[in-house]
Backbone as JSON, one array per atom type, in Angstrom:
{
  "sequence": "MVMASRRSLWLAAFALAFSVYAGAGRASEPETAQAEKPDRPLGVVELFTSQGCSSCPPADAFFAELATRQDLVALAYHVDYWDYLGWKDTLSHRENTERQYDYMRYFSSRSVYTPQAVLNGRMHVNGANRGEVDGALARMARAGEGMRVPIKVSRTGDRVIIDAGDAGAGPNDAHVVIVYFDAPQTVNIGQGENSGRKMTYWNAVTGIQTAGMWHGMAQRYELPLSEITKKGGCAVLLQSVGKDGLPGPILGAAFIHKPGSETSLDRKL",
  "N": [[-3.85, 13.0, 15.84], [-7.36, 12.56, 16.31], [-10.23, 11.33, 14.67], [-13.74, 11.38, 14.77], [-15.75, 8.42, 14.34], [-17.45, 7.46, 11.36], [-19.94, 6.54, 8.96], [-18.69, 3.98, 7.0], [-17.56, 4.05, 3.68], [-17.72, 1.93, 0.91], [-14.95, 0.56, -0.81], [-14.4, 1.15, -4.25], [-14.52, -1.28, -6.8], [-12.24, -1.88, -9.32], [-12.07, -2.86, -12.67], [-9.59, -4.62, -14.41], [-7.79, -5.54, -17.37], [-6.81, -8.39, -16.91], [-5.04, -11.5, -17.12], [-5.33, -14.67, -15.75], [-3.49, -17.39, -14.56], [-3.41, -20.69, -13.44], [-1.1, -22.56, -11.42], [1.31, -21.27, -12.01], [3.79, -21.27, -10.86], [5.02, -23.54, -11.72], [5.3, -23.18, -14.34], [7.23, -22.4, -17.26], [9.27, -19.48, -17.77], [8.61, -16.92, -20.19], [10.77, -16.58, -23.04], [11.42, -13.99, -23.64], [11.1, -12.59, -21.36], [11.84, -10.12, -18.89], [13.16, -10.52, -15.99], [12.47, -9.53, -12.64], [13.88, -9.42, -9.34], [12.67, -11.9, -6.99], [10.44, -10.78, -4.5], [10.29, -10.73, -1.17], [9.52, -8.97, 1.23], [10.32, -7.58, 4.52], [8.02, -6.49, 5.6], [4.85, -4.67, 5.29], [4.13, -1.28, 5.39], [1.56, 0.88, 5.93], [0.83, 4.11, 5.92], [-1.4, 6.4, 7.28], [-2.09, 9.67, 6.79], [-1.96, 13.31, 6.88], [-1.7, 16.51, 5.38], [-2.81, 18.52, 6.83], [-2.65, 17.91, 9.49], [-1.36, 18.5, 12.62], [0.15, 16.71, 14.06], [1.38, 15.08, 12.27], [3.82, 15.69, 10.73], [6.31, 14.62, 12.02], [5.84, 11.87, 11.66], [5.66, 11.73, 8.88], [8.28, 12.39, 8.19], [9.69, 10.23, 9.31], [8.51, 8.23, 7.81], [9.57, 8.79, 5.29], [12.11, 7.74, 5.55], [11.46, 5.02, 5.84], [10.39, 4.53, 3.32], [12.58, 4.39, 1.67], [13.88, 2.13, 2.36], [15.05, -1.12, 1.53], [13.84, -3.42, 2.38], [11.17, -3.14, 2.87], [7.74, -2.52, 1.96], [6.36, 0.46, 1.57], [3.65, 2.62, 1.92], [1.83, 5.61, 1.55], [-1.15, 6.96, 2.61], [-2.96, 9.65, 2.03], [-5.41, 11.37, 3.75], [-8.71, 12.93, 3.8], [-10.23, 14.09, 5.84], [-9.33, 16.06, 7.55], [-9.34, 18.39, 6.19], [-11.01, 20.51, 6.75], [-9.77, 22.08, 8.62], [-8.46, 24.19, 7.56], [-6.66, 23.83, 5.51], [-6.53, 22.2, 2.48], [-5.55, 19.01, 1.86], [-3.28, 18.39, -0.61], [-2.69, 15.97, -1.7], [-4.59, 14.2, -1.0], [-7.12, 11.64, -1.19], [-10.45, 10.52, -1.49], [-10.82, 7.79, -1.57], [-8.65, 6.85, -0.14], [-9.3, 7.65, 2.46], [-11.57, 6.08, 2.8], [-10.42, 3.56, 2.82], [-9.02, 3.65, 5.24], [-11.16, 3.85, 7.07], [-12.32, 1.38, 6.63], [-10.3, -0.28, 7.66], [-10.54, 0.58, 10.31], [-13.0, -0.54, 11.04], [-12.34, -3.23, 10.72], [-10.41, -3.56, 12.75], [-12.05, -3.2, 14.86], [-12.19, -0.7, 16.02], [-13.08, 2.51, 17.45], [-12.73, 4.91, 16.24], [-10.92, 6.85, 13.77], [-7.54, 7.95, 13.18], [-4.77, 10.21, 12.78], [-1.22, 10.48, 12.89], [-1.55, 7.28, 11.58], [-0.19, 4.08, 11.45], [-0.6, 1.21, 9.69], [0.33, -2.08, 9.95], [1.36, -4.71, 8.02], [-1.29, -5.22, 7.56], [-2.35, -6.18, 9.89], [-2.15, -5.01, 12.45], [-2.18, -1.82, 14.19], [-0.33, 1.18, 14.83], [1.01, 4.2, 16.35], [2.1, 6.25, 13.82], [4.35, 7.82, 14.02], [5.98, 6.7, 15.85], [8.89, 5.29, 16.06], [10.06, 3.11, 17.42], [7.83, 1.46, 18.0], [6.89, 0.81, 15.43], [9.14, -0.5, 14.16], [9.6, -2.52, 16.07], [7.17, -3.98, 16.08], [7.04, -4.95, 13.44], [9.27, -6.65, 13.42], [8.52, -8.52, 15.41], [6.23, -9.66, 14.24], [7.37, -10.87, 12.0], [8.93, -12.86, 13.23], [6.9, -14.37, 14.31], [5.69, -15.58, 12.19], [3.93, -13.97, 10.82], [4.54, -12.32, 8.79], [5.57, -11.5, 5.45], [4.77, -14.14, 3.99], [4.19, -15.32, 1.59], [5.73, -15.58, -1.47], [6.21, -13.05, -3.92], [6.7, -12.53, -7.28], [7.8, -10.36, -9.78], [7.82, -9.72, -13.22], [8.69, -8.76, -16.62], [7.46, -8.96, -19.92], [7.54, -8.21, -23.22], [4.77, -6.23, -23.84], [3.65, -6.57, -21.38], [3.21, -6.84, -17.84], [4.08, -9.24, -15.53], [2.81, -10.93, -12.78], [3.67, -13.16, -10.39], [2.35, -15.11, -7.94], [3.17, -17.02, -5.12], [2.88, -20.35, -3.57], [0.74, -20.96, -0.72], [1.2, -22.57, 1.58], [0.66, -23.33, 4.99], [-2.2, -21.72, 6.49], [-4.3, -18.81, 5.68], [-6.29, -19.26, 2.75], [-7.33, -17.72, 0.76], [-7.18, -14.64, -0.96], [-7.1, -11.2, -2.03], [-5.65, -9.84, -4.96], [-4.14, -6.93, -4.92], [-3.61, -3.88, -6.47], [-1.7, -1.08, -5.97], [-1.35, 2.25, -6.67], [0.98, 4.95, -6.71], [2.37, 8.26, -6.14], [5.45, 9.75, -7.33], [8.11, 11.0, -5.17], [7.32, 14.19, -3.83], [7.44, 17.71, -3.22], [5.75, 19.88, -1.05], [4.49, 23.08, -0.38], [2.98, 24.21, 2.39], [0.31, 26.26, 2.87], [-1.66, 27.15, 4.66], [-3.6, 26.44, 7.65], [-2.89, 24.0, 10.29], [-0.24, 23.31, 9.84], [0.85, 25.47, 8.59], [3.17, 27.24, 6.61], [5.11, 25.3, 6.59], [7.4, 23.3, 4.69], [7.16, 20.42, 3.07], [8.3, 17.19, 2.08], [6.81, 14.55, 0.47], [6.48, 11.05, 0.31], [5.63, 8.32, -1.81], [2.81, 8.73, -2.04], [-0.4, 7.58, -2.16], [-2.41, 7.13, -5.02], [-4.37, 5.64, -6.18], [-6.29, 2.58, -6.03], [-6.65, -0.75, -7.0], [-8.37, -3.82, -7.48], [-7.04, -6.72, -8.67], [-7.62, -9.39, -8.99], [-8.33, -12.73, -7.73], [-6.68, -14.85, -5.36], [-6.03, -18.17, -4.46], [-4.5, -19.64, -2.65], [-2.74, -21.3, -4.02], [-0.01, -21.39, -6.39], [-0.24, -18.79, -8.69], [-0.67, -16.86, -11.7], [-0.74, -13.51, -12.86], [-1.54, -11.03, -15.23], [-0.72, -7.77, -16.28], [-1.34, -4.95, -18.28], [1.47, -3.28, -19.6], [1.19, -0.61, -20.1], [-0.47, 0.32, -18.1], [1.24, 0.61, -16.0], [3.28, 2.36, -16.83], [2.03, 4.82, -17.03], [1.68, 5.68, -14.51], [2.94, 7.0, -11.35], [4.23, 5.25, -9.57], [4.08, 1.82, -8.38], [2.67, -0.86, -6.54], [2.15, -4.26, -5.48], [-0.16, -5.97, -3.49], [-0.88, -8.86, -1.67], [-3.67, -9.57, -0.21], [-5.69, -10.66, 2.44], [-9.22, -10.76, 2.57], [-12.17, -10.26, 4.34], [-15.45, -11.87, 4.65], [-17.12, -9.8, 4.99], [-16.04, -7.9, 3.43], [-13.98, -6.37, 4.38], [-10.57, -5.24, 4.66], [-7.79, -7.37, 5.49], [-5.14, -9.36, 6.93], [-2.01, -8.95, 5.27], [-0.37, -10.97, 3.03], [1.67, -11.16, 1.2], [3.88, -9.1, -0.76], [5.1, -6.67, -3.13], [7.07, -4.3, -4.98], [6.22, -2.99, -8.19], [8.18, -2.73, -10.92], [8.81, 0.19, -12.73], [9.47, 0.75, -16.03], [12.32, 2.59, -16.99], [12.05, 4.43, -14.97], [13.21, 6.92, -12.66], [13.05, 7.05, -9.96], [14.06, 6.5, -6.56], [12.95, 4.23, -5.48], [12.52, 2.55, -7.64], [15.12, 2.21, -8.51], [16.19, 0.58, -6.61], [15.11, -1.92, -6.99]],
  "CA": [[-5.19, 13.58, 15.86], [-8.38, 11.53, 16.23], [-11.45, 11.75, 13.99], [-14.87, 10.55, 15.18], [-16.11, 7.45, 13.31], [-18.64, 7.72, 10.56], [-20.29, 5.39, 8.13], [-17.63, 3.71, 6.04], [-17.95, 3.82, 2.3], [-17.02, 0.77, 0.35], [-14.0, 0.82, -1.89], [-14.88, 0.75, -5.58], [-13.69, -2.3, -7.44], [-11.91, -1.48, -10.69], [-11.74, -4.02, -13.5], [-8.44, -4.51, -15.29], [-7.69, -6.65, -18.32], [-5.79, -9.31, -16.39], [-5.16, -12.91, -17.41], [-4.91, -15.41, -14.58], [-3.1, -18.76, -14.88], [-3.1, -21.53, -12.27], [0.14, -23.33, -11.52], [2.36, -20.48, -12.66], [5.09, -21.58, -10.28], [5.61, -24.66, -12.45], [5.39, -22.83, -15.76], [8.5, -21.78, -17.64], [9.17, -18.07, -18.11], [8.81, -16.63, -21.62], [12.17, -16.3, -23.35], [11.64, -12.55, -23.73], [10.81, -11.95, -20.08], [12.89, -9.44, -18.14], [12.76, -10.87, -14.63], [12.92, -8.79, -11.48], [14.14, -10.35, -8.25], [11.52, -12.19, -6.14], [10.42, -9.8, -3.42], [9.6, -11.11, 0.05], [10.04, -7.97, 2.16], [10.04, -7.77, 5.94], [6.63, -6.18, 5.87], [4.18, -3.57, 4.6], [3.73, -0.16, 6.25], [0.58, 1.78, 5.31], [0.69, 5.29, 6.78], [-2.51, 7.31, 7.03], [-1.53, 10.96, 7.18], [-2.61, 14.49, 6.29], [-0.95, 17.77, 5.42], [-3.47, 19.41, 7.76], [-2.56, 17.35, 10.84], [-0.16, 19.01, 13.28], [0.91, 15.59, 14.61], [1.86, 14.22, 11.19], [5.17, 15.89, 10.18], [7.31, 13.64, 12.46], [5.56, 10.58, 11.03], [6.01, 11.85, 7.46], [9.74, 12.35, 8.11], [10.07, 8.84, 9.56], [8.05, 7.44, 6.66], [10.52, 9.0, 4.19], [13.17, 6.75, 5.76], [10.91, 3.7, 5.55], [10.14, 4.4, 1.89], [13.83, 4.12, 0.96], [14.41, 0.84, 2.8], [14.87, -2.16, 0.55], [13.15, -4.58, 2.95], [9.8, -2.77, 3.2], [6.84, -1.86, 1.02], [5.8, 1.55, 2.36], [2.66, 3.36, 1.15], [1.24, 6.69, 2.33], [-2.52, 7.28, 2.22], [-3.35, 10.96, 2.52], [-6.86, 11.38, 3.97], [-9.3, 14.24, 3.55], [-11.15, 14.55, 6.86], [-8.82, 17.23, 8.27], [-9.31, 19.54, 5.28], [-11.79, 21.64, 7.3], [-8.95, 22.87, 9.54], [-7.93, 25.37, 6.9], [-5.79, 23.49, 4.39], [-6.94, 20.99, 1.77], [-4.4, 18.18, 1.52], [-3.17, 18.34, -2.07], [-2.46, 14.58, -2.11], [-5.63, 13.34, -0.42], [-8.14, 11.02, -2.04], [-11.52, 9.94, -0.7], [-10.59, 6.34, -1.51], [-7.71, 6.61, 0.95], [-10.07, 7.77, 3.69], [-12.44, 4.91, 2.89], [-9.61, 2.41, 3.22], [-8.75, 3.75, 6.67], [-12.37, 3.51, 7.8], [-12.47, -0.08, 6.56], [-9.39, -0.82, 8.67], [-11.13, 0.87, 11.6], [-14.01, -1.57, 11.29], [-11.65, -4.52, 10.87], [-9.77, -3.59, 14.05], [-13.09, -2.93, 15.87], [-11.88, 0.57, 16.67], [-14.2, 3.44, 17.51], [-12.41, 6.13, 15.51], [-9.68, 6.86, 12.99], [-6.64, 8.99, 13.65], [-3.51, 10.4, 12.06], [-0.72, 9.53, 11.9], [-1.76, 5.87, 11.9], [0.55, 3.13, 10.61], [-1.12, -0.16, 9.68], [1.47, -2.94, 9.66], [1.02, -6.02, 7.45], [-2.74, -5.38, 7.62], [-2.66, -6.97, 11.09], [-2.22, -4.17, 13.64], [-1.89, -0.41, 13.92], [0.41, 1.9, 15.86], [1.28, 5.59, 16.02], [3.04, 6.25, 12.72], [5.56, 8.58, 14.35], [6.72, 5.98, 16.87], [9.86, 4.44, 15.39], [10.23, 1.88, 18.16], [6.66, 0.61, 17.85], [6.84, 0.3, 14.06], [10.2, -1.47, 13.95], [9.41, -3.65, 16.96], [6.03, -4.78, 15.65], [7.41, -5.67, 12.21], [10.17, -7.74, 13.79], [7.75, -9.54, 16.13], [5.38, -10.37, 13.29], [8.23, -11.73, 11.18], [9.29, -14.04, 14.04], [5.69, -15.15, 14.59], [5.13, -16.09, 10.95], [2.88, -13.07, 10.37], [5.13, -11.41, 7.83], [5.26, -11.76, 4.05], [5.13, -15.55, 3.84], [3.95, -15.75, 0.21], [6.61, -14.82, -2.36], [5.65, -12.39, -5.11], [7.73, -12.26, -8.28], [7.34, -9.48, -10.85], [8.67, -9.73, -14.41], [8.1, -8.11, -17.8], [7.68, -9.56, -21.23], [6.84, -7.41, -24.22], [3.93, -5.14, -23.34], [2.94, -7.07, -20.21], [3.84, -7.06, -16.54], [3.62, -10.53, -15.02], [2.89, -11.07, -11.34], [3.56, -14.55, -9.96], [2.15, -15.3, -6.5], [3.57, -18.39, -4.8], [1.99, -21.2, -2.78], [0.47, -20.44, 0.61], [1.56, -23.38, 2.73], [-0.41, -23.27, 5.98], [-2.75, -20.39, 6.71], [-5.43, -18.41, 4.84], [-6.19, -19.77, 1.38], [-7.93, -16.78, -0.19], [-6.75, -13.25, -0.82], [-7.23, -10.35, -3.2], [-4.44, -9.26, -5.53], [-4.47, -5.5, -4.89], [-2.62, -3.03, -7.09], [-1.72, 0.25, -5.35], [-0.58, 3.24, -7.43], [1.4, 6.07, -5.87], [3.14, 9.32, -6.79], [6.86, 9.93, -7.02], [8.27, 11.99, -4.1], [7.05, 15.58, -4.23], [7.52, 18.69, -2.13], [4.55, 20.72, -0.96], [4.51, 24.24, 0.52], [1.67, 24.26, 3.04], [0.07, 27.69, 3.02], [-2.6, 27.48, 5.72], [-3.89, 25.34, 8.55], [-2.04, 23.74, 11.44], [1.15, 23.2, 9.4], [1.12, 26.61, 7.72], [4.56, 27.67, 6.53], [6.02, 24.16, 6.46], [7.71, 22.77, 3.37], [7.28, 18.99, 3.34], [8.43, 16.25, 0.97], [5.98, 13.37, 0.73], [6.88, 9.87, -0.45], [4.72, 7.2, -2.09], [1.43, 9.12, -1.77], [-1.26, 6.69, -2.94], [-3.34, 7.82, -5.91], [-5.44, 4.74, -6.63], [-6.25, 1.18, -5.59], [-7.44, -1.62, -7.87], [-8.31, -5.25, -7.23], [-6.71, -7.35, -9.94], [-8.14, -10.74, -9.07], [-8.34, -13.54, -6.52], [-5.64, -15.87, -5.17], [-6.66, -19.21, -3.66], [-3.55, -20.44, -1.89], [-1.81, -22.0, -4.9], [0.71, -20.5, -7.3], [-1.04, -18.26, -9.79], [-0.06, -15.79, -12.49], [-1.63, -12.42, -13.24], [-0.9, -10.17, -16.21], [-1.17, -6.38, -16.31], [-0.75, -4.22, -19.41], [2.57, -2.4, -19.22], [0.72, 0.78, -20.2], [-1.05, 0.69, -16.81], [2.34, 0.94, -15.1], [4.07, 3.48, -17.32], [1.34, 6.1, -16.88], [1.57, 5.97, -13.08], [4.2, 7.38, -10.72], [4.81, 4.05, -8.98], [3.07, 0.78, -8.26], [2.98, -2.0, -5.68], [1.12, -5.3, -5.44], [-0.38, -6.54, -2.17], [-1.71, -10.05, -1.59], [-4.34, -9.22, 1.04], [-6.9, -11.36, 2.82], [-10.4, -9.91, 2.7], [-13.23, -11.02, 5.0], [-16.74, -11.96, 3.98], [-17.73, -8.47, 5.09], [-15.35, -7.01, 2.49], [-12.97, -5.55, 5.05], [-9.19, -5.69, 4.44], [-7.19, -8.08, 6.61], [-3.7, -9.6, 6.86], [-1.3, -8.95, 3.99], [0.42, -12.19, 3.01], [2.81, -10.98, 0.31], [3.9, -7.76, -1.35], [6.27, -6.33, -3.94], [6.95, -3.16, -5.88], [6.24, -3.3, -9.62], [9.18, -1.85, -11.52], [8.38, 1.02, -13.85], [10.58, 0.89, -16.97], [12.86, 3.92, -17.22], [11.82, 5.34, -13.85], [14.41, 7.37, -11.98], [12.84, 7.17, -8.52], [14.93, 5.62, -5.78], [12.29, 2.96, -5.26], [12.75, 1.71, -8.79], [16.54, 1.88, -8.63], [16.58, -0.45, -5.65], [14.58, -3.22, -7.36]],
  "C": [[-6.22, 12.49, 15.61], [-9.62, 12.11, 15.58], [-12.57, 10.83, 14.42], [-15.28, 9.65, 14.04], [-17.36, 7.9, 12.58], [-18.88, 6.49, 9.71], [-19.26, 5.2, 7.06], [-18.22, 3.48, 4.65], [-17.13, 2.66, 1.74], [-16.08, 1.21, -0.76], [-14.61, 0.36, -3.21], [-13.93, -0.27, -6.17], [-13.49, -1.9, -8.9], [-11.49, -2.72, -11.47], [-10.54, -3.71, -14.37], [-8.44, -5.7, -16.24], [-6.54, -7.55, -17.9], [-6.09, -10.71, -16.91], [-4.59, -13.67, -16.23], [-4.64, -16.86, -14.98], [-2.82, -19.51, -13.6], [-1.79, -22.25, -12.53], [1.27, -22.57, -12.16], [3.73, -20.81, -12.12], [5.79, -22.71, -11.0], [5.8, -24.34, -13.93], [6.73, -22.2, -16.05], [8.28, -20.34, -18.03], [9.33, -17.88, -19.61], [10.26, -16.23, -21.86], [12.45, -14.81, -23.35], [11.45, -11.84, -22.39], [12.05, -11.3, -19.49], [12.53, -9.6, -16.67], [13.32, -9.9, -13.61], [13.16, -9.8, -10.36], [12.85, -10.64, -7.48], [11.59, -11.29, -4.92], [9.61, -10.35, -2.27], [10.09, -10.18, 1.15], [9.73, -8.33, 3.6], [8.58, -7.49, 6.23], [6.11, -5.02, 5.04], [3.76, -2.53, 5.63], [2.79, 0.73, 5.45], [0.36, 2.94, 6.29], [-0.5, 6.12, 6.34], [-2.15, 8.65, 7.64], [-2.3, 12.08, 6.51], [-1.7, 15.7, 6.41], [-1.56, 18.74, 6.44], [-3.41, 18.96, 9.2], [-1.26, 17.78, 11.49], [0.72, 17.91, 13.86], [1.63, 14.78, 13.54], [3.28, 14.47, 10.7], [6.23, 14.94, 10.71], [7.1, 12.27, 11.83], [5.92, 10.61, 9.55], [7.52, 11.78, 7.27], [10.25, 10.93, 8.33], [9.69, 7.97, 8.38], [9.0, 7.6, 5.47], [11.7, 8.03, 4.31], [12.68, 5.34, 5.41], [10.77, 3.47, 4.05], [11.41, 4.11, 1.1], [14.48, 2.82, 1.4], [14.1, -0.24, 1.78], [14.07, -3.35, 1.08], [11.71, -4.26, 3.34], [9.05, -2.31, 1.95], [6.08, -0.82, 1.83], [4.9, 2.41, 1.48], [2.0, 4.39, 2.05], [-0.13, 7.06, 1.77], [-2.9, 8.62, 2.85], [-4.88, 11.03, 2.57], [-7.39, 12.81, 3.9], [-10.12, 14.8, 4.71], [-10.61, 15.68, 7.74], [-8.81, 18.49, 7.39], [-10.03, 20.75, 5.86], [-10.97, 22.52, 8.23], [-8.26, 24.04, 8.86], [-7.0, 25.1, 5.73], [-6.26, 22.19, 3.77], [-5.69, 20.22, 1.35], [-4.35, 17.98, 0.0], [-2.98, 16.92, -2.59], [-3.56, 13.64, -1.63], [-6.58, 12.82, -1.49], [-9.19, 10.39, -1.13], [-11.34, 8.43, -0.54], [-9.62, 5.98, -0.39], [-8.42, 6.66, 2.3], [-10.96, 6.54, 3.88], [-11.65, 3.67, 3.31], [-9.3, 2.47, 4.72], [-9.98, 3.41, 7.5], [-12.65, 2.01, 7.74], [-11.53, -0.77, 7.54], [-9.95, -0.59, 10.08], [-12.15, -0.19, 11.97], [-13.37, -2.93, 11.5], [-11.01, -4.65, 12.25], [-10.77, -3.37, 15.2], [-12.76, -1.68, 16.69], [-13.1, 1.48, 16.63], [-13.95, 4.71, 16.72], [-11.18, 5.9, 14.65], [-8.81, 8.0, 13.51], [-5.45, 9.1, 12.7], [-2.47, 10.91, 13.05], [-0.9, 8.09, 12.38], [-0.97, 5.01, 10.93], [-0.08, 1.75, 10.78], [-0.01, -1.06, 9.17], [1.01, -4.32, 9.24], [-0.49, -6.28, 7.47], [-3.22, -6.04, 8.89], [-2.82, -6.13, 12.35], [-1.91, -2.74, 13.27], [-1.2, 0.21, 15.12], [0.51, 3.36, 15.44], [2.38, 5.62, 14.96], [4.31, 7.03, 12.96], [6.45, 7.85, 15.34], [7.64, 4.94, 16.23], [9.99, 3.08, 16.09], [9.07, 0.92, 17.99], [6.59, 0.01, 16.45], [7.89, -0.79, 13.84], [10.0, -2.71, 14.8], [8.28, -4.56, 16.51], [6.34, -5.57, 14.38], [8.32, -6.86, 12.52], [9.42, -8.86, 14.5], [6.88, -10.34, 15.18], [6.18, -11.3, 12.4], [8.6, -13.0, 11.94], [8.09, -14.95, 14.27], [5.06, -15.74, 13.34], [3.99, -15.24, 10.41], [3.42, -12.0, 9.43], [4.7, -11.76, 6.42], [5.66, -13.2, 3.72], [4.9, -16.08, 2.43], [4.84, -14.94, -0.72], [5.84, -14.26, -3.56], [6.81, -12.08, -6.05], [7.12, -11.43, -9.4], [8.32, -9.55, -12.0], [7.95, -9.03, -15.54], [8.42, -8.93, -19.04], [6.85, -8.79, -22.25], [6.07, -6.27, -23.59], [3.15, -5.55, -22.1], [3.82, -7.08, -18.98], [3.23, -8.33, -15.96], [3.86, -10.59, -13.52], [2.67, -12.53, -10.99], [3.46, -14.6, -8.44], [2.4, -16.76, -6.18], [2.5, -19.15, -4.04], [1.87, -20.66, -1.36], [1.15, -21.24, 1.72], [0.4, -23.36, 3.69], [-0.94, -21.85, 6.09], [-3.9, -20.09, 5.77], [-5.21, -18.83, 3.38], [-6.74, -18.8, 0.34], [-7.46, -15.37, 0.09], [-7.04, -12.52, -2.12], [-5.83, -9.94, -3.66], [-4.74, -7.78, -5.75], [-3.32, -4.71, -5.48], [-2.78, -1.61, -6.53], [-0.8, 1.18, -6.14], [-0.21, 4.4, -6.51], [2.25, 7.05, -6.67], [4.63, 9.2, -6.46], [6.98, 10.96, -5.9], [8.04, 13.41, -4.61], [7.01, 16.47, -3.01], [6.33, 19.63, -2.2], [4.81, 21.85, 0.02], [3.11, 24.4, 1.1], [1.38, 25.71, 3.44], [-0.85, 28.08, 4.16], [-2.74, 26.29, 6.66], [-2.84, 25.14, 9.62], [-0.55, 23.62, 11.09], [1.55, 24.34, 8.48], [2.59, 27.03, 7.8], [5.55, 26.54, 6.4], [6.22, 23.79, 4.99], [8.05, 21.3, 3.56], [7.45, 18.2, 2.04], [7.72, 14.96, 1.33], [6.34, 12.24, -0.24], [5.7, 8.92, -0.62], [3.27, 7.51, -1.73], [0.5, 8.37, -2.72], [-2.27, 7.51, -3.74], [-4.49, 6.93, -6.38], [-5.21, 3.31, -6.17], [-7.16, 0.38, -6.51], [-7.28, -3.07, -7.43], [-8.16, -5.97, -8.55], [-7.3, -8.73, -10.09], [-8.07, -11.43, -7.72], [-7.18, -14.54, -6.55], [-6.18, -16.88, -4.17], [-5.66, -20.16, -3.01], [-2.54, -21.21, -2.71], [-1.16, -21.0, -5.85], [-0.19, -20.09, -8.45], [-0.29, -17.12, -10.46], [-1.13, -14.79, -12.9], [-0.86, -11.53, -14.21], [-1.56, -8.79, -16.21], [-0.55, -5.7, -17.52], [0.34, -3.28, -18.93], [2.14, -0.94, -19.25], [0.1, 1.25, -18.89], [0.02, 1.13, -15.82], [3.02, 2.23, -15.54], [3.38, 4.82, -17.15], [1.14, 6.49, -15.42], [2.94, 6.36, -12.53], [4.94, 6.19, -10.15], [3.71, 3.06, -8.72], [3.56, -0.32, -7.33], [1.84, -3.0, -5.79], [1.06, -5.85, -4.02], [-1.26, -7.78, -2.32], [-2.4, -9.98, -0.23], [-5.61, -10.03, 1.26], [-8.04, -10.36, 2.99], [-11.52, -10.76, 3.29], [-14.5, -11.05, 4.19], [-17.48, -10.63, 4.02], [-17.06, -7.46, 4.19], [-14.27, -6.17, 3.1], [-11.57, -6.11, 4.83], [-8.64, -6.34, 5.7], [-5.7, -8.26, 6.41], [-3.16, -9.59, 5.43], [-0.3, -10.1, 4.01], [1.67, -12.08, 2.15], [2.74, -9.61, -0.34], [5.17, -7.57, -2.17], [5.99, -5.01, -4.66], [6.97, -3.67, -7.31], [7.13, -2.27, -10.29], [8.6, -1.11, -12.71], [9.55, 1.22, -14.79], [11.01, 2.34, -17.13], [12.65, 4.89, -16.09], [13.12, 5.69, -13.18], [14.22, 7.52, -10.48], [13.72, 6.18, -7.79], [14.29, 4.29, -5.53], [12.53, 2.02, -6.43], [14.21, 1.33, -8.91], [16.92, 0.73, -7.71], [16.08, -1.84, -6.05], [15.49, -3.94, -8.34]]
}
């Protein structure tokens, strides 16, 4: 389904109590740190979807498979512009819609649509098209447009530590973006184009925060553990942002492990 373009609203920047250290790649880990494995996935899939979109259920089902893959960071952004069709998406957030409109401007598109899958922040395809999604991720990996910057997540005491590696060649500036999402949940859709369907939705995004800047060299960022434990799930994206503030290529990504979580995403880390 396609929605006519409108004036994009800017994403709000949220301040977190982060500490940033240069040269973290050369620093020794604290003795108390509980290290997670370095995560350099094949790519990042951002699905823009809606419970009120009749074209979305096949994409949501395919996305459920992507969300359980160990080589992908998969995030679902439920948008609100189809709510007028008779059913208000219970997982939608205006911030998600604003992010899709920002991608629309970045891609110089004339409209937004669902289901839309944005891959590595570099291109978009129909989110229900398995061949296009898998093929594009593979092509980008071969072309050096995948996750070329390693992201390592560890814990020490009451802190989560995010280590972003060196850039090598390519863009030297990016935002460290923290994306919060819900655990899988099942929704009974009572009205609208999908009335009567019972759908399980994975990794529905609930909030986005910019943690700081990365300038091409190894850096360390710290997040209070309390910020993670009160959320359903969490991922970190190292994303280039243009001078116009629009999101661009994603250079690195990882899930942030939630202590004691029982979701399949946490079990795989």
